[in-house]
Amino acid sequence: MIQSIEDGFRIALQSYAGAEPKMTLRIQRDSSGCGTTIRLIGRIQSRDVQELKEQLSSAGPKAALDLDEVTLVDVDVVRFLGACQAEGTEVLRCSPYIREWMFREMGGER
């Protein structure tokens, strides 16, 4: 479930029967004259990719993804991030394991 908050933050919540909702992904947008940075916080799963596509689409041509606080991703997310980067979206502050995985998914070898 995705929940909107008054100040524009979007939070994806995962609910378990009888348990408190657990945050999996928080998305924050920072717009400046140089473009929009979409800051991702938490765990990104394949079910979040469509929301990320919509966020990038509405952010305009100078969008960047900031992954500094991303804790976990799956293969679909890695492929999406690689495609974004190949299309010119800047992927900022990406952890080394995600960057390496993106490289390998895009056909790179080490």
Short mmCIF file of N, CA and C in Angstrom, two decimals:
data_model
loop_
_atom_site.label_atom_id
_atom_site.label_comp_id
_atom_site.label_asym_id
_atom_site.label_seq_id
_atom_site.Cartn_x
_atom_site.Cartn_y
_atom_site.Cartn_z
N MET A 1 0.85 -1.16 0.00
CA MET A 1 0.00 0.00 0.00
C MET A 1 0.90 1.23 0.00
N ILE A 2 0.55 2.24 -0.77
CA ILE A 2 1.30 3.49 -0.77
C ILE A 2 0.44 4.54 -0.09
N GLN A 3 1.07 5.28 0.80
CA GLN A 3 0.34 6.25 1.60
C GLN A 3 0.93 7.63 1.35
N SER A 4 0.08 8.60 1.02
CA SER A 4 0.55 9.98 0.83
C SER A 4 0.47 10.70 2.16
N ILE A 5 1.42 11.59 2.36
CA ILE A 5 1.47 12.41 3.57
C ILE A 5 1.39 13.86 3.12
N GLU A 6 0.83 14.73 3.95
CA GLU A 6 0.59 16.12 3.60
C GLU A 6 1.78 16.82 2.97
N ASP A 7 2.98 16.61 3.45
CA ASP A 7 4.13 17.36 2.96
C ASP A 7 4.73 16.79 1.68
N GLY A 8 4.07 15.87 1.04
CA GLY A 8 4.53 15.38 -0.24
C GLY A 8 5.35 14.10 -0.18
N PHE A 9 5.70 13.66 0.99
CA PHE A 9 6.44 12.40 1.10
C PHE A 9 5.49 11.27 0.74
N ARG A 10 6.06 10.23 0.15
CA ARG A 10 5.26 9.04 -0.14
C ARG A 10 5.94 7.88 0.56
N ILE A 11 5.15 7.09 1.21
CA ILE A 11 5.68 5.96 1.95
C ILE A 11 4.96 4.70 1.50
N ALA A 12 5.73 3.69 1.19
CA ALA A 12 5.16 2.39 0.88
C ALA A 12 5.15 1.59 2.17
N LEU A 13 4.00 1.11 2.53
CA LEU A 13 3.86 0.33 3.76
C LEU A 13 3.49 -1.10 3.42
N GLN A 14 4.04 -1.99 4.17
CA GLN A 14 3.70 -3.40 4.00
C GLN A 14 3.00 -3.84 5.27
N SER A 15 1.80 -4.39 5.12
CA SER A 15 1.04 -4.82 6.29
C SER A 15 1.06 -6.33 6.42
N TYR A 16 1.16 -6.76 7.63
CA TYR A 16 1.06 -8.18 7.94
C TYR A 16 -0.15 -8.36 8.85
N ALA A 17 -0.83 -9.49 8.70
CA ALA A 17 -2.01 -9.76 9.53
C ALA A 17 -1.64 -9.71 11.00
N GLY A 18 -2.29 -8.84 11.74
CA GLY A 18 -2.06 -8.74 13.17
C GLY A 18 -0.80 -8.00 13.56
N ALA A 19 -0.08 -7.45 12.61
CA ALA A 19 1.17 -6.75 12.92
C ALA A 19 1.05 -5.28 12.53
N GLU A 20 1.91 -4.48 13.11
CA GLU A 20 1.98 -3.07 12.74
C GLU A 20 2.52 -2.96 11.31
N PRO A 21 2.05 -1.97 10.54
CA PRO A 21 2.61 -1.78 9.20
C PRO A 21 4.11 -1.51 9.30
N LYS A 22 4.86 -2.03 8.36
CA LYS A 22 6.31 -1.87 8.36
C LYS A 22 6.72 -1.07 7.12
N MET A 23 7.47 0.00 7.33
CA MET A 23 7.91 0.81 6.21
C MET A 23 8.92 0.02 5.38
N THR A 24 8.73 0.02 4.08
CA THR A 24 9.71 -0.60 3.20
C THR A 24 10.43 0.46 2.37
N LEU A 25 9.72 1.48 1.91
CA LEU A 25 10.34 2.50 1.07
C LEU A 25 9.73 3.86 1.35
N ARG A 26 10.60 4.84 1.50
CA ARG A 26 10.15 6.24 1.60
C ARG A 26 10.78 6.98 0.43
N ILE A 27 9.98 7.83 -0.21
CA ILE A 27 10.44 8.61 -1.36
C ILE A 27 10.31 10.08 -1.02
N GLN A 28 11.42 10.81 -1.14
CA GLN A 28 11.43 12.26 -0.91
C GLN A 28 11.90 12.94 -2.19
N ARG A 29 11.26 14.05 -2.52
CA ARG A 29 11.65 14.81 -3.71
C ARG A 29 12.22 16.15 -3.30
N ASP A 30 13.32 16.53 -3.93
CA ASP A 30 13.94 17.83 -3.70
C ASP A 30 14.14 18.48 -5.06
N SER A 31 13.38 19.55 -5.31
CA SER A 31 13.48 20.25 -6.59
C SER A 31 14.25 21.54 -6.42
N SER A 32 15.14 21.79 -7.36
CA SER A 32 15.89 23.04 -7.38
C SER A 32 15.98 23.50 -8.83
N GLY A 33 16.64 24.61 -9.05
CA GLY A 33 16.80 25.11 -10.41
C GLY A 33 17.59 24.18 -11.30
N CYS A 34 18.35 23.29 -10.69
CA CYS A 34 19.20 22.35 -11.45
C CYS A 34 18.48 21.04 -11.78
N GLY A 35 17.29 20.84 -11.26
CA GLY A 35 16.57 19.60 -11.51
C GLY A 35 15.95 19.06 -10.23
N THR A 36 15.53 17.82 -10.28
CA THR A 36 14.87 17.17 -9.15
C THR A 36 15.67 15.95 -8.72
N THR A 37 15.91 15.86 -7.42
CA THR A 37 16.54 14.67 -6.86
C THR A 37 15.48 13.88 -6.12
N ILE A 38 15.36 12.62 -6.47
CA ILE A 38 14.42 11.72 -5.81
C ILE A 38 15.24 10.86 -4.87
N ARG A 39 15.04 11.08 -3.58
CA ARG A 39 15.80 10.38 -2.55
C ARG A 39 15.01 9.16 -2.09
N LEU A 40 15.64 8.01 -2.15
CA LEU A 40 15.00 6.75 -1.78
C LEU A 40 15.59 6.26 -0.47
N ILE A 41 14.70 5.86 0.44
CA ILE A 41 15.13 5.46 1.78
C ILE A 41 14.48 4.13 2.11
N GLY A 42 15.30 3.15 2.46
CA GLY A 42 14.78 1.85 2.88
C GLY A 42 15.00 0.77 1.83
N ARG A 43 14.06 -0.14 1.78
CA ARG A 43 14.14 -1.31 0.91
C ARG A 43 13.30 -1.07 -0.34
N ILE A 44 13.87 -1.34 -1.52
CA ILE A 44 13.13 -1.17 -2.77
C ILE A 44 12.88 -2.55 -3.36
N GLN A 45 11.61 -2.82 -3.68
CA GLN A 45 11.24 -4.10 -4.25
C GLN A 45 10.62 -3.90 -5.63
N SER A 46 10.51 -4.97 -6.38
CA SER A 46 9.99 -4.88 -7.75
C SER A 46 8.61 -4.22 -7.79
N ARG A 47 7.82 -4.39 -6.77
CA ARG A 47 6.49 -3.77 -6.76
C ARG A 47 6.56 -2.25 -6.68
N ASP A 48 7.73 -1.69 -6.32
CA ASP A 48 7.91 -0.24 -6.22
C ASP A 48 8.34 0.39 -7.54
N VAL A 49 8.72 -0.41 -8.52
CA VAL A 49 9.28 0.12 -9.76
C VAL A 49 8.29 1.03 -10.49
N GLN A 50 7.03 0.66 -10.56
CA GLN A 50 6.05 1.49 -11.27
C GLN A 50 5.94 2.87 -10.62
N GLU A 51 5.91 2.92 -9.31
CA GLU A 51 5.87 4.21 -8.60
C GLU A 51 7.12 5.03 -8.91
N LEU A 52 8.27 4.39 -8.95
CA LEU A 52 9.51 5.10 -9.26
C LEU A 52 9.49 5.63 -10.69
N LYS A 53 8.94 4.86 -11.62
CA LYS A 53 8.80 5.34 -13.00
C LYS A 53 7.93 6.59 -13.05
N GLU A 54 6.83 6.58 -12.30
CA GLU A 54 5.94 7.74 -12.27
C GLU A 54 6.62 8.95 -11.64
N GLN A 55 7.38 8.72 -10.58
CA GLN A 55 8.12 9.81 -9.94
C GLN A 55 9.13 10.41 -10.91
N LEU A 56 9.87 9.59 -11.62
CA LEU A 56 10.85 10.08 -12.59
C LEU A 56 10.17 10.81 -13.74
N SER A 57 9.06 10.28 -14.20
CA SER A 57 8.34 10.90 -15.31
C SER A 57 7.87 12.31 -14.95
N SER A 58 7.39 12.47 -13.73
CA SER A 58 6.89 13.79 -13.31
C SER A 58 8.02 14.73 -12.86
N ALA A 59 9.23 14.21 -12.69
CA ALA A 59 10.35 15.02 -12.21
C ALA A 59 11.00 15.84 -13.31
N GLY A 60 10.80 15.47 -14.56
CA GLY A 60 11.40 16.21 -15.65
C GLY A 60 12.72 15.61 -16.11
N PRO A 61 13.35 16.27 -17.09
CA PRO A 61 14.53 15.70 -17.74
C PRO A 61 15.80 15.68 -16.89
N LYS A 62 15.90 16.51 -15.88
CA LYS A 62 17.12 16.56 -15.07
C LYS A 62 16.93 15.87 -13.72
N ALA A 63 16.29 14.72 -13.75
CA ALA A 63 16.04 13.98 -12.51
C ALA A 63 17.25 13.14 -12.13
N ALA A 64 17.43 12.97 -10.83
CA ALA A 64 18.48 12.10 -10.30
C ALA A 64 17.89 11.25 -9.20
N LEU A 65 18.41 10.05 -9.05
CA LEU A 65 18.01 9.15 -7.96
C LEU A 65 19.13 9.11 -6.94
N ASP A 66 18.81 9.40 -5.68
CA ASP A 66 19.78 9.36 -4.59
C ASP A 66 19.52 8.09 -3.78
N LEU A 67 20.47 7.16 -3.79
CA LEU A 67 20.30 5.86 -3.14
C LEU A 67 21.08 5.73 -1.85
N ASP A 68 21.51 6.85 -1.28
CA ASP A 68 22.38 6.80 -0.10
C ASP A 68 21.80 5.98 1.05
N GLU A 69 20.49 6.03 1.25
CA GLU A 69 19.88 5.34 2.39
C GLU A 69 19.09 4.10 1.98
N VAL A 70 19.37 3.57 0.80
CA VAL A 70 18.73 2.32 0.36
C VAL A 70 19.45 1.16 1.04
N THR A 71 18.67 0.27 1.62
CA THR A 71 19.24 -0.84 2.38
C THR A 71 19.23 -2.17 1.63
N LEU A 72 18.24 -2.36 0.74
CA LEU A 72 18.10 -3.65 0.07
C LEU A 72 17.35 -3.45 -1.24
N VAL A 73 17.75 -4.17 -2.28
CA VAL A 73 17.06 -4.13 -3.57
C VAL A 73 16.93 -5.55 -4.10
N ASP A 74 16.04 -5.74 -5.07
CA ASP A 74 15.97 -7.04 -5.73
C ASP A 74 16.40 -6.89 -7.19
N VAL A 75 16.45 -7.97 -7.92
CA VAL A 75 17.01 -7.96 -9.27
C VAL A 75 16.22 -7.06 -10.22
N ASP A 76 14.89 -7.01 -10.10
CA ASP A 76 14.10 -6.13 -10.97
C ASP A 76 14.44 -4.67 -10.73
N VAL A 77 14.68 -4.31 -9.49
CA VAL A 77 15.06 -2.94 -9.15
C VAL A 77 16.44 -2.62 -9.73
N VAL A 78 17.37 -3.55 -9.61
CA VAL A 78 18.71 -3.35 -10.16
C VAL A 78 18.64 -3.15 -11.67
N ARG A 79 17.84 -3.93 -12.35
CA ARG A 79 17.68 -3.77 -13.80
C ARG A 79 17.05 -2.42 -14.13
N PHE A 80 16.07 -2.01 -13.35
CA PHE A 80 15.44 -0.70 -13.54
C PHE A 80 16.46 0.42 -13.34
N LEU A 81 17.25 0.34 -12.28
CA LEU A 81 18.27 1.36 -12.02
C LEU A 81 19.29 1.42 -13.15
N GLY A 82 19.70 0.26 -13.64
CA GLY A 82 20.64 0.22 -14.76
C GLY A 82 20.06 0.86 -16.01
N ALA A 83 18.78 0.59 -16.28
CA ALA A 83 18.11 1.19 -17.44
C ALA A 83 18.00 2.70 -17.27
N CYS A 84 17.68 3.14 -16.06
CA CYS A 84 17.59 4.58 -15.79
C CYS A 84 18.93 5.25 -16.08
N GLN A 85 19.98 4.65 -15.57
CA GLN A 85 21.32 5.20 -15.76
C GLN A 85 21.69 5.22 -17.25
N ALA A 86 21.37 4.16 -17.97
CA ALA A 86 21.67 4.08 -19.40
C ALA A 86 20.91 5.15 -20.19
N GLU A 87 19.73 5.54 -19.69
CA GLU A 87 18.92 6.56 -20.36
C GLU A 87 19.27 7.97 -19.92
N GLY A 88 20.27 8.11 -19.03
CA GLY A 88 20.73 9.44 -18.65
C GLY A 88 20.32 9.93 -17.28
N THR A 89 19.56 9.14 -16.54
CA THR A 89 19.21 9.53 -15.17
C THR A 89 20.43 9.30 -14.29
N GLU A 90 20.80 10.31 -13.53
CA GLU A 90 21.95 10.18 -12.65
C GLU A 90 21.57 9.33 -11.43
N VAL A 91 22.39 8.35 -11.11
CA VAL A 91 22.18 7.51 -9.93
C VAL A 91 23.27 7.90 -8.93
N LEU A 92 22.84 8.60 -7.87
CA LEU A 92 23.77 9.19 -6.91
C LEU A 92 23.93 8.32 -5.67
N ARG A 93 25.09 8.39 -5.05
CA ARG A 93 25.40 7.79 -3.75
C ARG A 93 24.87 6.36 -3.62
N CYS A 94 25.18 5.58 -4.63
CA CYS A 94 24.75 4.19 -4.71
C CYS A 94 25.78 3.31 -4.00
N SER A 95 25.33 2.37 -3.20
CA SER A 95 26.28 1.51 -2.49
C SER A 95 27.06 0.65 -3.50
N PRO A 96 28.28 0.29 -3.15
CA PRO A 96 29.11 -0.49 -4.08
C PRO A 96 28.47 -1.80 -4.53
N TYR A 97 27.76 -2.49 -3.62
CA TYR A 97 27.17 -3.77 -4.03
C TYR A 97 26.07 -3.57 -5.07
N ILE A 98 25.29 -2.50 -4.96
CA ILE A 98 24.25 -2.22 -5.95
C ILE A 98 24.89 -1.79 -7.27
N ARG A 99 25.88 -0.93 -7.20
CA ARG A 99 26.57 -0.45 -8.41
C ARG A 99 27.19 -1.64 -9.17
N GLU A 100 27.84 -2.55 -8.45
CA GLU A 100 28.44 -3.73 -9.08
C GLU A 100 27.38 -4.62 -9.71
N TRP A 101 26.27 -4.80 -9.00
CA TRP A 101 25.18 -5.63 -9.50
C TRP A 101 24.58 -5.01 -10.77
N MET A 102 24.41 -3.68 -10.77
CA MET A 102 23.92 -2.99 -11.96
C MET A 102 24.86 -3.25 -13.15
N PHE A 103 26.14 -3.12 -12.90
CA PHE A 103 27.15 -3.33 -13.93
C PHE A 103 27.03 -4.74 -14.52
N ARG A 104 26.90 -5.73 -13.66
CA ARG A 104 26.79 -7.12 -14.11
C ARG A 104 25.50 -7.37 -14.87
N GLU A 105 24.39 -6.79 -14.41
CA GLU A 105 23.10 -6.96 -15.09
C GLU A 105 23.10 -6.31 -16.47
N MET A 106 23.90 -5.28 -16.64
CA MET A 106 23.98 -4.59 -17.93
C MET A 106 24.97 -5.27 -18.87
N GLY A 107 25.49 -6.43 -18.46
CA GLY A 107 26.37 -7.21 -19.33
C GLY A 107 27.84 -6.98 -19.12
N GLY A 108 28.19 -6.25 -18.07
CA GLY A 108 29.60 -6.01 -17.78
C GLY A 108 30.24 -7.21 -17.11
N GLU A 109 31.52 -7.34 -17.28
CA GLU A 109 32.27 -8.42 -16.62
C GLU A 109 33.46 -7.83 -15.91
N ARG A 110 33.87 -8.46 -14.87
CA ARG A 110 35.07 -8.02 -14.13
C ARG A 110 36.03 -9.17 -14.05
#
